Structure formats: C-alpha cells, structure tokens
Short mmCIF file of C-alpha atoms in Angstrom, two decimals:
data_model
loop_
_atom_site.label_atom_id
_atom_site.label_comp_id
_atom_site.label_asym_id
_atom_site.label_seq_id
_atom_site.Cartn_x
_atom_site.Cartn_y
_atom_site.Cartn_z
CA MET A 1 -42.73 -145.99 23.72
CA GLN A 2 -43.45 -148.37 20.95
CA ASP A 3 -46.38 -149.83 22.92
CA HIS A 4 -47.91 -146.37 23.30
CA GLU A 5 -47.58 -145.70 19.58
CA GLU A 6 -49.24 -149.06 18.69
CA ASN A 7 -51.99 -148.42 21.15
CA PHE A 8 -52.57 -144.91 19.78
CA LYS A 9 -52.63 -146.25 16.19
CA SER A 10 -55.04 -149.01 17.14
CA LEU A 11 -57.32 -146.43 18.88
CA GLY A 12 -57.26 -144.19 15.78
CA GLU A 13 -58.22 -147.08 13.49
CA SER A 14 -61.01 -148.07 15.86
CA LEU A 15 -62.33 -144.51 15.92
CA LYS A 16 -62.17 -144.31 12.13
CA ARG A 17 -64.17 -147.53 11.78
CA SER A 18 -66.77 -146.22 14.23
CA LEU A 19 -67.13 -142.96 12.38
CA ASN A 20 -67.41 -144.80 9.07
CA HIS A 21 -70.56 -146.52 10.45
CA LEU A 22 -72.14 -143.44 11.97
CA GLY A 23 -75.20 -142.01 10.27
CA ILE A 24 -74.82 -138.62 8.47
CA ASP A 25 -77.57 -136.04 8.24
CA ASP A 26 -76.68 -135.12 4.69
CA PHE A 27 -76.95 -138.82 3.67
CA GLU A 28 -80.52 -139.21 5.05
CA GLY A 29 -79.04 -140.88 8.06
CA TYR A 30 -77.03 -143.45 6.16
CA SER A 31 -73.38 -143.90 7.16
CA PRO A 32 -70.36 -143.49 4.86
CA ALA A 33 -70.08 -147.27 4.83
CA GLU A 34 -73.68 -147.65 3.73
CA MET A 35 -73.26 -144.89 1.11
CA SER A 36 -70.27 -146.80 -0.18
CA GLU A 37 -72.50 -149.82 -0.75
CA ILE A 38 -75.13 -147.67 -2.52
CA LEU A 39 -72.46 -146.16 -4.75
CA TYR A 40 -70.17 -149.09 -5.47
CA GLN A 41 -72.25 -152.20 -4.71
CA PRO A 42 -75.69 -151.30 -6.04
CA LEU A 43 -78.45 -153.82 -5.52
CA GLU A 44 -76.13 -156.31 -3.77
CA ASP A 45 -77.33 -158.11 -0.65
CA SER A 46 -75.23 -155.71 1.55
CA CYS A 47 -76.69 -152.61 -0.09
CA PRO A 48 -79.59 -150.82 1.64
CA VAL A 49 -81.48 -150.76 -1.66
CA ARG A 50 -82.22 -154.19 -3.20
CA LEU A 51 -84.28 -155.48 -6.11
CA ASN A 52 -87.21 -157.80 -5.21
CA LYS A 53 -88.29 -160.83 -7.15
CA VAL A 54 -91.90 -160.28 -8.27
CA ASP A 55 -94.59 -161.96 -10.32
CA GLU A 56 -94.54 -161.84 -14.11
CA ASP A 57 -97.46 -159.38 -14.28
CA VAL A 58 -95.32 -156.86 -12.40
CA TYR A 59 -92.41 -157.18 -14.82
CA ARG A 60 -94.87 -156.48 -17.64
CA GLN A 61 -95.47 -153.04 -16.18
CA ILE A 62 -91.89 -151.90 -16.83
CA PRO A 63 -91.69 -149.98 -20.11
CA MET A 64 -88.00 -150.32 -20.80
CA LEU A 65 -88.01 -153.99 -19.87
CA ASN A 66 -90.92 -154.54 -22.25
CA LEU A 67 -89.04 -152.81 -25.05
CA VAL A 68 -85.91 -154.85 -24.45
CA ARG A 69 -87.85 -158.07 -24.37
CA TYR A 70 -89.74 -157.25 -27.54
CA ILE A 71 -86.56 -156.54 -29.53
CA ILE A 72 -85.07 -159.73 -28.19
CA SER A 73 -88.17 -161.72 -29.30
CA ARG A 74 -87.82 -160.30 -32.84
CA ILE A 75 -84.18 -161.38 -33.00
CA ARG A 76 -85.06 -164.86 -31.77
CA GLU A 77 -87.84 -165.20 -34.44
CA SER A 78 -85.40 -165.01 -37.28
CA GLY A 79 -82.15 -165.93 -35.63
CA LYS A 80 -80.59 -162.63 -36.68
CA LEU A 81 -81.61 -159.08 -37.44
CA LYS A 82 -80.36 -157.17 -40.41
CA LEU A 83 -79.18 -153.67 -39.35
CA THR A 84 -79.14 -150.45 -41.29
CA ILE A 85 -75.96 -149.19 -43.00
CA THR A 86 -75.26 -147.11 -39.88
CA GLY A 87 -75.70 -150.14 -37.59
CA LYS A 88 -79.14 -149.21 -36.25
CA LEU A 89 -82.29 -151.23 -35.92
CA PRO A 90 -84.31 -151.59 -39.08
CA VAL A 91 -87.08 -149.00 -39.63
CA LYS A 92 -89.83 -151.65 -39.70
CA LEU A 93 -88.75 -152.96 -36.26
CA VAL A 94 -88.49 -149.43 -34.87
CA ALA A 95 -92.08 -148.76 -36.03
CA ASP A 96 -93.41 -152.08 -34.72
CA SER A 97 -91.69 -151.58 -31.38
CA TYR A 98 -93.15 -148.14 -30.92
CA ALA A 99 -96.56 -149.37 -32.05
CA GLN A 100 -96.64 -151.75 -29.09
CA GLY A 101 -97.34 -148.80 -26.83
CA PHE A 102 -94.82 -149.69 -24.10
CA MET A 103 -93.71 -146.10 -23.90
CA LYS A 104 -94.46 -142.85 -25.68
CA ASP A 105 -91.80 -140.35 -26.67
CA GLU A 106 -92.73 -136.71 -26.13
CA LEU A 107 -90.90 -135.49 -29.13
CA LEU A 108 -92.97 -137.86 -31.34
CA GLU A 109 -96.25 -137.31 -29.49
CA PHE A 110 -96.13 -133.53 -28.99
CA GLY A 111 -93.35 -132.25 -31.21
CA SER A 112 -92.92 -132.10 -34.96
CA TYR A 113 -90.79 -135.24 -35.15
CA LYS A 114 -91.77 -138.28 -37.19
CA LEU A 115 -90.59 -141.85 -36.61
CA TYR A 116 -88.26 -142.50 -39.55
CA LYS A 117 -85.31 -144.16 -37.78
CA GLU A 118 -84.12 -145.61 -34.46
CA GLU A 119 -82.72 -142.30 -33.17
CA ASP A 120 -86.13 -140.65 -33.60
CA SER A 121 -87.33 -142.59 -30.53
CA ILE A 122 -85.21 -142.04 -27.44
CA SER A 123 -86.74 -145.07 -25.70
CA ILE A 124 -86.03 -147.49 -28.59
CA HIS A 125 -82.58 -146.07 -29.18
CA LEU A 126 -81.82 -146.52 -25.46
CA ALA A 127 -83.19 -150.12 -25.49
CA HIS A 128 -80.76 -150.92 -28.30
CA ILE A 129 -77.83 -149.32 -26.46
CA LEU A 130 -78.66 -151.24 -23.25
CA LEU A 131 -78.84 -154.50 -25.15
CA GLN A 132 -75.30 -153.88 -26.40
CA LEU A 133 -73.98 -152.71 -23.01
CA THR A 134 -75.31 -155.81 -21.27
CA GLY A 135 -73.72 -158.14 -23.79
CA MET A 136 -77.09 -159.69 -24.63
CA VAL A 137 -76.57 -159.00 -28.31
CA ARG A 138 -73.60 -158.83 -30.65
CA LYS A 139 -73.05 -157.24 -34.08
CA SER A 140 -71.42 -159.12 -36.91
CA LYS A 141 -71.25 -158.27 -40.62
CA GLY A 142 -74.33 -155.98 -40.53
CA TYR A 143 -76.47 -158.28 -38.40
CA LEU A 144 -77.52 -158.31 -34.75
CA TYR A 145 -77.40 -161.71 -32.97
CA LEU A 146 -78.61 -162.75 -29.61
CA THR A 147 -75.71 -163.99 -27.38
CA LYS A 148 -75.84 -167.02 -25.02
CA LYS A 149 -76.21 -164.49 -22.14
CA GLY A 150 -79.19 -162.92 -23.99
CA GLU A 151 -80.79 -166.31 -24.50
CA LYS A 152 -80.40 -167.27 -20.86
CA LEU A 153 -81.71 -163.93 -19.54
CA THR A 154 -84.90 -164.08 -21.61
CA THR A 155 -86.25 -166.74 -19.30
CA GLN A 156 -85.10 -165.01 -16.07
CA PRO A 157 -87.03 -161.71 -15.72
CA TYR A 158 -85.47 -160.82 -12.34
CA ASP A 159 -81.90 -161.24 -13.64
CA LEU A 160 -82.78 -159.49 -16.92
CA LEU A 161 -84.18 -156.47 -15.13
CA ARG A 162 -81.18 -156.34 -12.70
CA THR A 163 -78.75 -156.57 -15.62
CA VAL A 164 -80.47 -153.79 -17.53
CA LEU A 165 -80.71 -151.49 -14.48
CA LEU A 166 -77.05 -151.90 -13.66
CA ALA A 167 -76.03 -151.35 -17.24
CA PHE A 168 -78.06 -148.14 -17.27
CA GLY A 169 -76.70 -146.95 -13.92
CA GLN A 170 -73.04 -147.93 -14.29
CA GLN A 171 -72.19 -148.14 -18.00
CA PHE A 172 -74.58 -145.89 -19.95
CA ASN A 173 -73.37 -142.33 -20.62
CA TRP A 174 -76.05 -140.26 -18.89
CA SER A 175 -75.11 -137.12 -20.87
CA TYR A 176 -75.96 -138.87 -24.21
CA PHE A 177 -79.44 -137.45 -24.56
CA ASP A 178 -79.01 -133.94 -23.19
CA GLY A 179 -76.93 -130.78 -23.67
CA TYR A 180 -75.32 -130.56 -20.23
CA GLY A 181 -71.99 -132.04 -21.27
CA ASP A 182 -70.07 -135.10 -20.24
CA GLN A 183 -70.14 -134.78 -16.45
CA PRO A 184 -71.47 -137.15 -13.74
CA ILE A 185 -74.61 -135.45 -12.35
CA GLY A 186 -77.29 -138.05 -11.87
CA LYS A 187 -75.14 -141.04 -12.72
CA ILE A 188 -73.15 -140.67 -9.53
CA GLY A 189 -75.47 -141.92 -6.79
CA TRP A 190 -78.16 -143.00 -9.28
CA LEU A 191 -79.34 -145.58 -6.77
CA TYR A 192 -79.38 -142.93 -4.03
CA SER A 193 -81.83 -140.96 -6.13
CA LEU A 194 -84.02 -144.00 -6.34
CA LEU A 195 -83.64 -144.39 -2.56
CA LEU A 196 -84.92 -140.83 -2.08
CA VAL A 197 -88.02 -141.44 -4.15
CA ARG A 198 -88.60 -144.78 -2.53
CA LYS A 199 -88.50 -143.00 0.90
CA TYR A 200 -90.47 -139.85 0.14
CA GLY A 201 -92.40 -140.61 -3.04
CA ALA A 202 -95.69 -141.91 -1.64
CA ILE A 203 -97.05 -138.41 -2.17
CA SER A 204 -96.39 -136.01 -5.04
CA ARG A 205 -93.43 -133.66 -4.26
CA PRO A 206 -91.67 -130.96 -6.21
CA SER A 207 -88.67 -132.31 -8.18
CA ASN A 208 -86.60 -129.60 -6.53
CA PHE A 209 -87.20 -131.42 -3.20
CA TYR A 210 -85.15 -134.31 -4.49
CA ALA A 211 -82.61 -132.25 -6.36
CA GLU A 212 -81.76 -130.40 -3.14
CA LYS A 213 -81.27 -133.60 -1.19
CA TYR A 214 -79.17 -135.17 -3.96
CA LEU A 215 -76.89 -132.08 -4.23
CA LEU A 216 -76.68 -131.95 -0.41
CA ALA A 217 -75.22 -135.49 -0.46
CA PHE A 218 -72.94 -134.70 -3.48
CA PRO A 219 -72.21 -130.95 -3.11
CA THR A 220 -69.16 -130.83 -5.44
CA LEU A 221 -71.48 -131.61 -8.37
CA THR A 222 -72.97 -128.12 -8.15
CA ASP A 223 -69.76 -126.83 -9.76
CA VAL A 224 -69.63 -129.02 -12.85
CA VAL A 225 -72.46 -127.33 -14.78
CA GLU A 226 -72.34 -123.63 -15.79
CA ASN A 227 -74.81 -121.05 -14.65
CA GLY A 228 -76.07 -123.02 -11.70
CA ARG A 229 -78.02 -125.49 -13.85
CA ALA A 230 -77.01 -128.56 -11.84
CA ALA A 231 -80.50 -129.08 -10.36
CA ASN A 232 -82.20 -128.97 -13.80
CA CYS A 233 -79.61 -131.32 -15.25
CA TYR A 234 -80.20 -133.71 -12.36
CA LYS A 235 -83.97 -133.63 -12.80
CA ILE A 236 -83.89 -134.32 -16.52
CA ARG A 237 -81.46 -137.21 -16.14
CA SER A 238 -82.85 -138.84 -12.98
CA PHE A 239 -86.55 -138.38 -13.55
CA ASP A 240 -87.28 -137.95 -17.29
CA ARG A 241 -84.48 -140.26 -18.58
CA PHE A 242 -84.19 -142.82 -15.84
CA MET A 243 -87.05 -143.46 -13.42
CA PHE A 244 -89.88 -142.52 -15.78
CA VAL A 245 -88.41 -144.81 -18.50
CA PHE A 246 -88.56 -147.72 -16.08
CA GLY A 247 -92.12 -146.86 -14.93
CA LEU A 248 -91.00 -146.07 -11.36
CA ILE A 249 -92.51 -142.55 -11.18
CA THR A 250 -95.30 -140.37 -12.62
CA ILE A 251 -94.29 -136.80 -13.41
CA GLU A 252 -96.12 -133.54 -13.97
CA LYS A 253 -94.81 -130.66 -16.15
CA ASP A 254 -95.75 -127.17 -17.10
CA HIS A 255 -94.81 -127.96 -20.69
CA TRP A 256 -93.79 -131.15 -22.38
CA MET A 257 -90.33 -129.78 -23.18
CA ASP A 258 -89.65 -128.93 -19.45
CA SER A 259 -88.08 -131.19 -16.90
CA ALA A 260 -90.31 -132.84 -14.29
CA LYS A 261 -91.94 -130.28 -11.94
CA GLU A 262 -93.69 -132.76 -9.61
CA VAL A 263 -92.71 -136.37 -8.97
CA LYS A 264 -94.52 -139.28 -7.40
CA ALA A 265 -93.52 -142.92 -6.98
CA THR A 266 -95.66 -145.54 -8.73
CA PRO A 267 -96.78 -148.72 -6.98
CA LEU A 268 -94.26 -150.50 -9.26
CA LEU A 269 -91.36 -148.81 -7.43
CA PHE A 270 -92.56 -150.01 -4.11
CA SER A 271 -93.04 -153.54 -5.43
CA LEU A 272 -89.62 -153.75 -7.06
CA PHE A 273 -87.32 -152.21 -4.50
CA ASN A 274 -86.73 -153.00 -0.85
CA LEU A 275 -85.21 -150.25 1.29
CA ASP A 276 -83.43 -150.78 4.61
CA PRO A 277 -83.44 -147.90 7.08
CA PRO A 278 -80.07 -146.43 8.22
CA GLY A 279 -78.36 -148.87 10.63
CA ASN A 280 -76.82 -146.42 13.00
CA TYR A 281 -78.52 -143.05 13.06
CA GLN A 282 -80.00 -141.05 15.88
CA TYR A 283 -83.06 -139.35 14.41
CA PRO A 284 -83.67 -135.85 15.75
CA GLU A 285 -86.42 -135.46 18.23
CA ILE A 286 -89.65 -133.83 16.96
CA ASN A 287 -91.24 -131.39 19.43
#
C-alpha cells in the first residue's frame, strides 16, 4: 500500500513539473516556469528576455541613461552637489540637464508649466529617484555624493543600464506620477510588457492591442482600478512613463495629455533586448 502511495505521489509531482513547463496561450506561449523567470528573475541568463551588450553609440541613444550619466558627471566635477532645502537637485543643474535635450517633458513643452525646480520635469525628477534607488548616490548634510558603486558603474554602460532598468522595474513606485492609486498595474510583469512590444512592435499597433494581451496574462489586475480604467492606467505607466522614457518606443496621441494611442518599437529596443521564443509550445495551425 505504501509503495502505491509513493508511486502515485511521484507521478503527481512529475505531472506538475510537466505542466509547469507547458506553454500557455494567455502567456503568448510561454510556460508558467518561463513566466516565473520573466517576473522574478528579469534579465537573468535564464530569463527569455535578456539585455544585450552594445556599442557606446547605442547607449547614447537612451534618454534616461543620458540624464543619469549627465547628473553623475556633474557630481564628479565638484565631488559633491549642494541640494535644495527640500533635498532636491539645484535649479541650475535642473535647467542645465533639461537644456541638454536628452528628453522633452510634455507639460513643459505644451502645457503652461515652467521649469523652476526638479519636480517640474518628470524625467529629471525620475533620474534623481533612480540614482538614489540604485545606491549610486547618497545624501549627507544637504549634499549629494557619488558612492563607490556609482563611480564603478560610470565606466560600465551595460551594468549601469541594467542597474537602472531593474531599479525602475522592481523598486520604483509606478503610481508616483499618476492618479490611479498605489496598485501594481504595469509594474507587475513590466518585462512581459517589453516582451510584447519586442515581439509585435516592428509595425505600429494600437496601444489597446498590448493592454489586452497584458490583462489577459494578469486578469486579476482588471479589478484593482475603479470604473474599468485598468487599460488606460497600464498604457500611461508602461508606454508614456517607462518605454518612451528609455527610448524603446515611439508613440502617437490624439492630444499631448492623452495616453499613447499607437505604439511602435524603435530600432534601439531590438538592439538592446534579446528575446527567446517559448520553449515548449505548440503553435496553432493556420489554415
């Protein structure tokens, strides 16, 4: 009797392992095991989505990386950076950073906002936040200093970009710049969203195309935002606040205050990210 129970238990565990590696339609053919890598081991060697090492001229095309590098260079020039009373970047550095033209903020370009302080530029404010989250800078007695980690990463663009991307995807609060509340739409499966655009983004597609696929993979997220606004929340966070900021997509809008209506991958996205196809998925036959 005991032998039968052990055999049955072994068979059940074997079946569970097999199912865990079987491709799922709602996951674009990726298995639960592969999705686990995408969710919990992003950009690792075992993950279907990995970051490539590229030439310096490619790194220079990444707006957020350029901003981070510029702020770091200014700290290195003087050894330390005097912060404002509220702990933000000094106004002169904010103006100088924005004047470099790495990235334009729609509120500043099209709205009635003026650049008076760090928070007036979402991109510069985000760069400062990411520098802190990565541990590349530290604050002490009203000054901002570059850490040993920051010094090391300045000469290693691949590691710097990877560190910044992971800090954005895993540590940054994605609800910080919007009014949708503190819930995980977009942040959960952030690399899966990038996977979708890497797979389908060679041509321009409606942003709803990606929102539907994302919410199909994570259906419980449709209930965390009131009035069925999950798709719009996803589009703002994943496209306007993530991929566009890193130069991975171009977007089209009906109005500058709207979320992205059409999305297309840039050549930069294809250069930076390698995508493995699902390992165990039977694609449906096409008649």
